[in-house]
Coordinates of C-alpha atoms in Angstrom, one line a residue:
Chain U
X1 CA 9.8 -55.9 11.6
X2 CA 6.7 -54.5 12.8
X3 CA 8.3 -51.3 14.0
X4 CA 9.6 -50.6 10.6
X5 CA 6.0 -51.3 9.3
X6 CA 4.7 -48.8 11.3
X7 CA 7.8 -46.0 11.0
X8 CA 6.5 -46.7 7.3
X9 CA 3.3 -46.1 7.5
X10 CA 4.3 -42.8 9.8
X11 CA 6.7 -41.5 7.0
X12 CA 3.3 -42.8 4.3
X13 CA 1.6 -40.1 6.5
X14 CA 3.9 -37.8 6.5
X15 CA 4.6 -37.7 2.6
X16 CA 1.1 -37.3 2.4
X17 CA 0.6 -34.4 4.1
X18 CA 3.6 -33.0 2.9
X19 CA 2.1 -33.1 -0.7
X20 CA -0.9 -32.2 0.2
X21 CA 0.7 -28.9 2.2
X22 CA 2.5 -28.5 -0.9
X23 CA -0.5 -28.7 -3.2
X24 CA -2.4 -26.1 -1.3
X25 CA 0.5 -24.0 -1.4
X26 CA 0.7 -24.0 -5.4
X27 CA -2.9 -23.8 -5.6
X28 CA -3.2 -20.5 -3.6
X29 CA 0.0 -19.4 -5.1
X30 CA -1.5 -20.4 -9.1
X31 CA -4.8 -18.1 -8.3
X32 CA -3.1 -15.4 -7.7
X33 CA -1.1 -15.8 -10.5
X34 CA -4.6 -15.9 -12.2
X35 CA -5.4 -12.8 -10.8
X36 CA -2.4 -10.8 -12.0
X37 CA -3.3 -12.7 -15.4
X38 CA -6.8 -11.1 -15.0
X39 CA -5.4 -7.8 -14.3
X40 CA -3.0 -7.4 -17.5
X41 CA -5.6 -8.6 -19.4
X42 CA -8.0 -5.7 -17.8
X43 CA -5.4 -3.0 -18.6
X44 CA -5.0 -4.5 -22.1
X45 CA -8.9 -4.6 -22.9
X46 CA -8.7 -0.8 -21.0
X47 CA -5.9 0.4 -22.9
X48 CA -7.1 -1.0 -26.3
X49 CA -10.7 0.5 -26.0
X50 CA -9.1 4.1 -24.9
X51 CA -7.5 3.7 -28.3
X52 CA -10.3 3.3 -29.9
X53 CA -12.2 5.9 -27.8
X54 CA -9.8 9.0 -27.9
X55 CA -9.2 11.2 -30.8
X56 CA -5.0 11.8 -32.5
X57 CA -4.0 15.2 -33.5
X58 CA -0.7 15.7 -32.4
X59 CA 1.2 18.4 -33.0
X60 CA 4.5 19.8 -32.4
X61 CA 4.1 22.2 -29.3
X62 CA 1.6 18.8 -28.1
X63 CA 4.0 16.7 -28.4
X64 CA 6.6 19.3 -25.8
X65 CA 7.7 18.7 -21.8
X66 CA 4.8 19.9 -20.7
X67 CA 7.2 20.2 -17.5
X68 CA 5.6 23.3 -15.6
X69 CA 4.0 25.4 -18.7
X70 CA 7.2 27.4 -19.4
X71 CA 9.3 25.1 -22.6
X72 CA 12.0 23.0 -21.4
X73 CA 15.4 24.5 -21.0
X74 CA 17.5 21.5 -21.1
X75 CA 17.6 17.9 -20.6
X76 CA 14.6 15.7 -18.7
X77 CA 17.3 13.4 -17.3
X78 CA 19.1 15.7 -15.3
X79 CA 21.8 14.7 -13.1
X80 CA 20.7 15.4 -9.3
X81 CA 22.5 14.7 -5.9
X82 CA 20.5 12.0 -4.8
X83 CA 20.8 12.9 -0.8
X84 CA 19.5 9.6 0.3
X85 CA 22.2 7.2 -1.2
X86 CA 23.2 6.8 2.5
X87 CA 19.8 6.2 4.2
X88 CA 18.8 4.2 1.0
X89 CA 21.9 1.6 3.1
X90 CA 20.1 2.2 5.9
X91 CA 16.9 0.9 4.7
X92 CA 17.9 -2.0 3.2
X93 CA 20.1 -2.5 6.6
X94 CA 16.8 -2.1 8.8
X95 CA 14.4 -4.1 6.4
X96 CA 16.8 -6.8 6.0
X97 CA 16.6 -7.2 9.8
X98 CA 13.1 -6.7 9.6
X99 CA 12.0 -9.5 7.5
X100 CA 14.0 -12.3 10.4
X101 CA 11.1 -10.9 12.2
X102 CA 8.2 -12.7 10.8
X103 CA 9.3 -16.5 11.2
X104 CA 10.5 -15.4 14.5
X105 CA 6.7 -14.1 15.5
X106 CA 4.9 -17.3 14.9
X107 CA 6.5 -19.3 17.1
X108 CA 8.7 -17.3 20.1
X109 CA 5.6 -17.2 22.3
X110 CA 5.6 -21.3 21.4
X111 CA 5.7 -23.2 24.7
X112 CA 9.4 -24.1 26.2
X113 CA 10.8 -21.0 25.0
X114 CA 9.2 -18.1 27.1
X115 CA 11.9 -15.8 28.5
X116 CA 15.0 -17.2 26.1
X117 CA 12.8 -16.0 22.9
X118 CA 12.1 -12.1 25.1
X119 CA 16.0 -11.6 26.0
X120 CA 16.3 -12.5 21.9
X121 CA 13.7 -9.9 21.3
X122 CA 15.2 -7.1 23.5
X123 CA 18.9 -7.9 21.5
X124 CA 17.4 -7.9 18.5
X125 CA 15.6 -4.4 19.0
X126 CA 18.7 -3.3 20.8
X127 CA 20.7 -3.3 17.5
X128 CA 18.2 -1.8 15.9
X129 CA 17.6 0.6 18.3
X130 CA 21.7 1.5 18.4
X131 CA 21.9 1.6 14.9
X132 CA 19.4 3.6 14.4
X133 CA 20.7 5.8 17.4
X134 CA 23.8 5.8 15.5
X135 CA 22.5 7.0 12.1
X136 CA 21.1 10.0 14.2
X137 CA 24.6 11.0 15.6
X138 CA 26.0 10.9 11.9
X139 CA 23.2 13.2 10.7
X140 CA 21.9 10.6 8.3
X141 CA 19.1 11.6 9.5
X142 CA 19.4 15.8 9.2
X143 CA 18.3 17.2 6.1
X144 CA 17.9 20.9 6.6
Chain F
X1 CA -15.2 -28.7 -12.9
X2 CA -16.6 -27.4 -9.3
X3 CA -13.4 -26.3 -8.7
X4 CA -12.7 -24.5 -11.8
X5 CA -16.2 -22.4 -11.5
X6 CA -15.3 -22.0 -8.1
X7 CA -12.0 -19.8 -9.0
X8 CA -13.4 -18.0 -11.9
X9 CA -16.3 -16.7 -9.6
X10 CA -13.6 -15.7 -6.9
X11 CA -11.2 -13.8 -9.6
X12 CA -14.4 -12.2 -11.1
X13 CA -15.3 -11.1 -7.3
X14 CA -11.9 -9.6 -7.1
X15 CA -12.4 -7.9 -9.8
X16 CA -15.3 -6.3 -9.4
X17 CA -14.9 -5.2 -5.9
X18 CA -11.2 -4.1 -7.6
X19 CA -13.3 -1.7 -10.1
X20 CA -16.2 -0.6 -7.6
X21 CA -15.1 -0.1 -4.1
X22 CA -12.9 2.5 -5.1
X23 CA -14.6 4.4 -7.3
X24 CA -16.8 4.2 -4.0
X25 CA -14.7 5.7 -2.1
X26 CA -13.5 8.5 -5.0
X27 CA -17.5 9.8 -4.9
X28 CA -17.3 10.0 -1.4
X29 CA -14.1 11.8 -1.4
X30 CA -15.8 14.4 -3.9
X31 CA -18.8 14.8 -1.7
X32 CA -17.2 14.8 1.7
X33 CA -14.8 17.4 0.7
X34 CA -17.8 19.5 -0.7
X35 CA -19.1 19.4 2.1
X36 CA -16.3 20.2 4.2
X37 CA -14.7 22.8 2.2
X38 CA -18.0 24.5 0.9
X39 CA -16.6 23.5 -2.5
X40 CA -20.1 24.1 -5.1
X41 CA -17.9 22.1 -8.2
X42 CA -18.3 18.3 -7.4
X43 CA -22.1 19.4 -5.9
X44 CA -23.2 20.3 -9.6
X45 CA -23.2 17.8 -12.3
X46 CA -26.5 16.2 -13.1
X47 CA -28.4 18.4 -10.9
X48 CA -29.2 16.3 -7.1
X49 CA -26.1 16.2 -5.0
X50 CA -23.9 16.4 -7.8
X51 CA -24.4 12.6 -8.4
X52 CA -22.8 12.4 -12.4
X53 CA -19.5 13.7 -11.2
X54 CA -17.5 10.6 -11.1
X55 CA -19.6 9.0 -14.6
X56 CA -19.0 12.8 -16.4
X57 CA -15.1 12.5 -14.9
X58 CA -15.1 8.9 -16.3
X59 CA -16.4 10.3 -20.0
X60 CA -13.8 12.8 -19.8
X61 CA -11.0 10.6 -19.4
X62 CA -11.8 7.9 -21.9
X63 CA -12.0 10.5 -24.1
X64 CA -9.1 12.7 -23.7
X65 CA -6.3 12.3 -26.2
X66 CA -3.4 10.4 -24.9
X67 CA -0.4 12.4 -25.5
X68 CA 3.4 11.2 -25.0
X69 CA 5.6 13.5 -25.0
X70 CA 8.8 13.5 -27.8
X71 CA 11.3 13.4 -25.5
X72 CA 9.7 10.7 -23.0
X73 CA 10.7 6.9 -23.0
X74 CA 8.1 5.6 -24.8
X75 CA 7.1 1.9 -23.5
X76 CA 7.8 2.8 -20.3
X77 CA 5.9 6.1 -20.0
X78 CA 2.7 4.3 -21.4
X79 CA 3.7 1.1 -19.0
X80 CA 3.9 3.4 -15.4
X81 CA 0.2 3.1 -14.7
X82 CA -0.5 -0.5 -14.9
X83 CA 2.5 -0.9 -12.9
X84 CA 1.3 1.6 -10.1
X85 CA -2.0 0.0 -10.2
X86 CA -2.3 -4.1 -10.3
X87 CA -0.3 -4.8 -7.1
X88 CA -3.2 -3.5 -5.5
X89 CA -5.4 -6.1 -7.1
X90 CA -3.0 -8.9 -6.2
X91 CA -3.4 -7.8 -2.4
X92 CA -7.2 -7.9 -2.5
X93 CA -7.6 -11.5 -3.3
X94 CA -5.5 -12.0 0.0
X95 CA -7.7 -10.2 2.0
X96 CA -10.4 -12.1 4.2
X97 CA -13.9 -10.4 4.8
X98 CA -15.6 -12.7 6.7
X99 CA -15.6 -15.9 9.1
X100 CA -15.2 -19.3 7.5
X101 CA -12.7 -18.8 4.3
X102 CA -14.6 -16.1 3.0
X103 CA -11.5 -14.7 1.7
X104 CA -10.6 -14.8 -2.1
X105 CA -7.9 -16.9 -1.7
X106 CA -6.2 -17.9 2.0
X107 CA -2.2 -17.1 1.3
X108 CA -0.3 -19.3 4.7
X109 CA 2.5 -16.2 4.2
X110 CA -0.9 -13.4 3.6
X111 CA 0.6 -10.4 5.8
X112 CA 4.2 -10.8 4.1
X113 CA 2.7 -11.6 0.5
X114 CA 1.0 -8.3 1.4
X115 CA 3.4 -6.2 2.8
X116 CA 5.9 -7.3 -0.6
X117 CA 3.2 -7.0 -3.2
X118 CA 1.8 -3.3 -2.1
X119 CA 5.5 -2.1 -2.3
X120 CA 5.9 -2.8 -6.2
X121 CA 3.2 -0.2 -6.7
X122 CA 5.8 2.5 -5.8
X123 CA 7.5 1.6 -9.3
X124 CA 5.3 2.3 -11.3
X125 CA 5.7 6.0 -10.1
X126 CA 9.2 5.8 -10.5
X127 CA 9.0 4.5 -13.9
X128 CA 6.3 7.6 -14.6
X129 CA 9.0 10.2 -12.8
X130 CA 11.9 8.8 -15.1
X131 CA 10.8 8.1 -18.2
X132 CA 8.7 11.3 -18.7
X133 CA 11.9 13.5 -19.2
X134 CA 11.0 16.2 -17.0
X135 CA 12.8 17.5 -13.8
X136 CA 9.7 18.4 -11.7
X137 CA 8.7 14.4 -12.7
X138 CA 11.8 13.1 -11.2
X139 CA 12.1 14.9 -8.3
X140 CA 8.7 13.8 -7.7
X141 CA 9.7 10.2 -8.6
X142 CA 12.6 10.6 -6.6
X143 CA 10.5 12.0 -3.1
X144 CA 7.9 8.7 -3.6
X145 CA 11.1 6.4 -3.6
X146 CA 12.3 7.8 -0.4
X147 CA 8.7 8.3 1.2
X148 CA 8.7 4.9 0.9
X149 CA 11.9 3.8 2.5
X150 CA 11.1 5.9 5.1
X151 CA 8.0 4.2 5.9
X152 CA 7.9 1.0 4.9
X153 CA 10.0 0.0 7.5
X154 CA 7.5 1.3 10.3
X155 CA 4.7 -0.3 8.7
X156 CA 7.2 -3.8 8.5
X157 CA 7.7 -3.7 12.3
X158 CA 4.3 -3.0 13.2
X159 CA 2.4 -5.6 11.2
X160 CA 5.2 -8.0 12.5
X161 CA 3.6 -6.8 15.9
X162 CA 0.5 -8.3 15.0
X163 CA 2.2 -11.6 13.6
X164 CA 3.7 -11.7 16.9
X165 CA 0.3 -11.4 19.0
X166 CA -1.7 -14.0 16.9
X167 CA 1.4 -16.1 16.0
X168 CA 0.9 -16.6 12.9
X169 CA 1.3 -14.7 9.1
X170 CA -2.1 -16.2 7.6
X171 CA -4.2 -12.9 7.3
X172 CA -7.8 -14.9 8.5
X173 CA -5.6 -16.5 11.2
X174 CA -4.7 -13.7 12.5
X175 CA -8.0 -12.3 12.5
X176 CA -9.2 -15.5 14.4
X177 CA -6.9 -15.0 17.1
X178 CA -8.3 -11.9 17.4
X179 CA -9.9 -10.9 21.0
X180 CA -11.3 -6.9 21.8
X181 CA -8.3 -6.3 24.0
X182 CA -6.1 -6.5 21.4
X183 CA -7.0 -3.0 20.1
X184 CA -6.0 -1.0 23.4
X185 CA -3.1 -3.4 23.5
X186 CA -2.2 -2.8 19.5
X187 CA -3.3 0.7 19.8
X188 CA 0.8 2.4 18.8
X189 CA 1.1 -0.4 16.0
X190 CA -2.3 0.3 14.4
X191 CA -1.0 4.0 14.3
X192 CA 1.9 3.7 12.8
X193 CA 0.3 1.4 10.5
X194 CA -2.0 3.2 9.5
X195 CA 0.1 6.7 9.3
X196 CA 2.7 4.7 7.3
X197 CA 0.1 3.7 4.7
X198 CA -1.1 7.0 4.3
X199 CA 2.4 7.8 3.7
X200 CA 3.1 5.4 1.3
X201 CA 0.2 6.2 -0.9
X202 CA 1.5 9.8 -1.2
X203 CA -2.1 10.8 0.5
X204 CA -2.3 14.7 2.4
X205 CA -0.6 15.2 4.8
X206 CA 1.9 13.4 2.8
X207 CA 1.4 14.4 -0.7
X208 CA 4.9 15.8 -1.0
X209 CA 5.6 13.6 -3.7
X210 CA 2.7 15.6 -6.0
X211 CA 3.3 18.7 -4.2
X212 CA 1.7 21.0 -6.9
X213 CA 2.6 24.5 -5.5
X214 CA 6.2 23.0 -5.5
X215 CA 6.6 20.2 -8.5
X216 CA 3.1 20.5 -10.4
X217 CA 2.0 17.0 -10.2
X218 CA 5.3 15.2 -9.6
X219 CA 5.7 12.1 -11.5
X220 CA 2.4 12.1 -13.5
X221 CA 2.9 15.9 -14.6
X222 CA 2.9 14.6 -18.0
X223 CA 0.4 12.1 -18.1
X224 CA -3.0 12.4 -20.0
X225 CA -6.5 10.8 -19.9
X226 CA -6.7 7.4 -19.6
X227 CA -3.3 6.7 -18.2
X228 CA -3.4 9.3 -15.5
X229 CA -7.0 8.0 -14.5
X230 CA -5.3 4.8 -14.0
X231 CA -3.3 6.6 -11.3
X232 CA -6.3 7.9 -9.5
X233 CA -7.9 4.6 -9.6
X234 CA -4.3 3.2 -8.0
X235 CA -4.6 5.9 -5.3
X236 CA -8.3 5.8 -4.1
X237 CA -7.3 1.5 -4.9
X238 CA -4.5 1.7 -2.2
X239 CA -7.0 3.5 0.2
X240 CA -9.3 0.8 -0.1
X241 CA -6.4 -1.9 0.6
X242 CA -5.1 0.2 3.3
X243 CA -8.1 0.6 5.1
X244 CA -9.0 -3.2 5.0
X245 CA -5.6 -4.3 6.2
X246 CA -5.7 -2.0 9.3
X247 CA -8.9 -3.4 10.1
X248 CA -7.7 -6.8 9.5
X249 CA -4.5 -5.6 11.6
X250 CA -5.7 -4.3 14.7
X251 CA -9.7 -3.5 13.8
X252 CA -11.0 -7.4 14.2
X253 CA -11.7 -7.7 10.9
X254 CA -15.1 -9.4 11.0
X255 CA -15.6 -9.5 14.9
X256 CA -18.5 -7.5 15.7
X257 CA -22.4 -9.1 17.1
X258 CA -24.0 -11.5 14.6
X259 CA -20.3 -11.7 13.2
X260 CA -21.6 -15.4 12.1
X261 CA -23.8 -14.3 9.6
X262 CA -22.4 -10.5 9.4
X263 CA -19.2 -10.5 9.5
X264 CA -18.8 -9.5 6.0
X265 CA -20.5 -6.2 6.8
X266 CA -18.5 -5.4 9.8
X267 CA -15.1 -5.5 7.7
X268 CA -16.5 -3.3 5.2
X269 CA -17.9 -1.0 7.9
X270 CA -14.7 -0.9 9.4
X271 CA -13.4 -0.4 6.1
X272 CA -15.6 2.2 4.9
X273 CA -14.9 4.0 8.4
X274 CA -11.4 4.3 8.1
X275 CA -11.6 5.8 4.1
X276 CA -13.7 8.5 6.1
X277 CA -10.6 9.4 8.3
X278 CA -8.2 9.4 5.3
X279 CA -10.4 11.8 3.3
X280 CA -10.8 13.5 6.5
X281 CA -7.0 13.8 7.1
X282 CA -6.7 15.3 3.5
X283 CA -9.1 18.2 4.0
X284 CA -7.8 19.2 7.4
X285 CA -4.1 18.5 7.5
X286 CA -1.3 20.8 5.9
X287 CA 1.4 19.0 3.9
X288 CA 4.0 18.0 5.5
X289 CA 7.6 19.4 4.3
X290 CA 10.2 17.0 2.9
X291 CA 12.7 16.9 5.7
X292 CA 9.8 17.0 8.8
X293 CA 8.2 13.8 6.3
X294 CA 11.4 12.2 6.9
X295 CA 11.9 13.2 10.4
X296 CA 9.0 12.2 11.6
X297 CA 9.3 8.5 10.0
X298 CA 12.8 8.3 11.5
X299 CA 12.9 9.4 14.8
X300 CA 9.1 9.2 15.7
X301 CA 7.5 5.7 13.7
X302 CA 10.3 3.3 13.9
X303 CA 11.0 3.9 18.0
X304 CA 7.5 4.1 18.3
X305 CA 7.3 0.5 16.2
X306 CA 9.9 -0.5 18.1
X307 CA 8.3 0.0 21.3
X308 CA 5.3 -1.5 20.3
X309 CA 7.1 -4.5 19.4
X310 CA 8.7 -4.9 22.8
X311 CA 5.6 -4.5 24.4
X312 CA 3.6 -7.3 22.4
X313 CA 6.5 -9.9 22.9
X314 CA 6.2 -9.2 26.9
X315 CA 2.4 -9.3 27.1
X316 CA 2.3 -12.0 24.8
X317 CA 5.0 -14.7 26.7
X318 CA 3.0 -13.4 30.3
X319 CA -0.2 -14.7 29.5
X320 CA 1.2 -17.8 27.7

């Protein structure tokens, strides 16, 4: 009886902290939402007194491409060969990978893991050291 | 009701040091280039030292008319700028300046929120690029999206160097962990760090995105008064948030003597320090060309990154 009193009181403890963990977490999380309310509302005000500021004569050759002086021959939204569609892959590839770092970080050097969490390091940069290696060899990485 | 108080003075810090700081560093730029270049224009204006340069640049902007072109997309043309330029107030509020939770608001996940937040910006310059209709404006928009896939992954690995050394994400943890070897022993990381940043905000030697000999201004070719001096204020913004997290990084942040009571000062001294070398870099480097900028991301940064990386996780489970 007593033990389950006292396993209890340890999860009481427990939900406690939890909530209050999860407090701070939405109040850090609700000021910066405050903050990127601040900042629309400093465009707004900045947008709304250039309005009021700046003069309006527009005028036909104004209201051209300015593009590079010369008038526009054509359409804006050109079609273009967009030469990095394949290392576009390998960027979401490598930052994918990237991101596992972070939760990794905080705890490999944790203690009871020492050399397992290194030989997990040096496979995990291994991969991306061979992919990367072969990206080279296909001349993802060539451009002239 | 403390608490509420408490929060509105933070956001109206933010703010302010948002608004100031890099208008700071956009005077110095103007007078440290003078200086270096012998240029006599940003030396004039209201006679000693040129001092009304930046309030005569201001005047001219606010007043300027604010033309959209016919054949741009409208809302998204006049959107670009704000786009380009709030994630960099969202990443100041993360950032700590000095000991004891003088920081505007401790984030437990600060280096990720930071590193996901300051990569938005590059939208709003591919917004600018597309919706502006002209072909010099999206080939610019085009260059920033690579520049940035190039190098955000360098900058990635070596802030999750750091992470790795102070075990933890919390930006004033990891300054806290913080001891003076660290810098000869985060030396590469801060490096690529820092070079990756530059990269990212399109700053010489890595300007090719605004190349003007090549694509005029790239993606805010078309842009007029106001809007475009949103732009510049996202630019010398991103300076002022890349400097600070490299001295959160691999700097020490606040660590310096009296760091107790100045520890504040020593961040922005750091700070102020590094926006020296970037303006520095710009006057003295040429631009890079596309293919080298990609080059040297792919084959130089990341194994450099890379190497850092191993390194840290050695040292780091000897001494522990």
């Amino acid at each position: 009886m007593a033990t389950v009193a006292s396993a209890d009181a340890v999860g009481g403890v427990r939900g406690a902290v939890d909530a209050h963990l999860a407090a701070g977490y939405f109040h850090a999380y609700s000021v910066v939402g405050l903050v990127a309310v601040v900042g629309v509302l400093f465009v707004a005000v900045a947008f709304a007194a250039g309005h009021l500021l700046r003069p309006v004569a527009p005028t036909r050759e104004k209201m051209l491409t300015y593009e590079c002086g010369v008038d526009p021959v054509g359409e804006g939204w050109a079609q273009t060969q967009i030469r990095y569609y394949v290392y576009s892959f390998l960027y979401v590839i490598f930052a994918v990978d990237a991101i596992y770092l972070f939760p990794w970080a905080t705890v490999f050097a944790a203690p009871g893991f020492g050399g397992t969490t290194l030989v997990e390091m040096f496979v995990f940069i291994g991969f991306l050291a061979v992919g990367l290696l072969y990206a080279w060899k296909k001349g993802v990485l060539e451009w002239t | 009701m403390n608490g509420t108080l408490d929060v509105i003075l933070r956001l109206v810090a933010v703010l302010v040091v948002f608004l100031v700081l890099p208008l700071v560093v956009g005077q110095t730029e103007h007078k440290v280039m003078a200086h270096m270049q012998g240029r006599l224009g940003p030396m004039y204006a209201g006679g000693f030292h040129g001092w009304a340069q930046l309030v005569a640049d201001g005047v001219k902007f606010a007043q300027k008319e604010d033309v959209v072109p016919a054949g741009a997309d409208r809302r998204i043309f006049q959107l670009a700028p704000a786009v380009s330029l709030l994630p960099y107030l969202l990443v100041l509020i993360a950032i700590p300046v000095g000991p004891n939770g003088f920081v505007g608001q401790a984030i437990d996940a600060g280096l990720f929120f930071v590193l996901a937040v300051m990569g938005v910006g590059v939208l709003g310059s591919l917004m600018a690029g597309w919706a502006s209709a002209n072909k010099f404006s999206l080939l610019g928009a085009l260059r920033t999206a690579a520049q940035l896939m190039a190098y955000e992954l360098p900058m990635l690995l070596a802030a999750g160097s750091v992470a790795m050394a102070a075990g933890t994400v919390s930006l004033p943890g990891i300054v806290q962990a913080f001891h003076w070897w660290w810098i000869p022993w985060q030396i590469v990381g801060g490096l690529v760090f820092f070079t990756a940043g530059l990269a990212e905000l399109q700053r010489p030697p890595f300007d090719m995105p605004v190349a003007d000999s090549e694509i005029i201004f790239g993606a805010y070719t078309e842009y007029t008064g106001l809007r475009f001096a949103l732009f510049l204020l996202a630019e010398y913004a991103g300076i002022v948030v890349l400097c600070a997290l490299t001295t959160v990084l691999f700097l020490g942040g606040w660590h310096g003597p009296l760091s107790g009571s100045l520890g504040w000062l020593w961040t922005l001294v750091k700070t102020a320090l590094l926006a020296f070398v970037v303006i520095w870099l710009r006057v003295s480097y040429p631009r890079l060309r596309e293919d080298q900028l990609q080059k040297l991301a792919w084959t130089v940064l990341i194994p450099l990154a890379l190497a850092q990386i191993a390194l840290t996780g050695i040292v780091k489970v000897v001494i522990s």
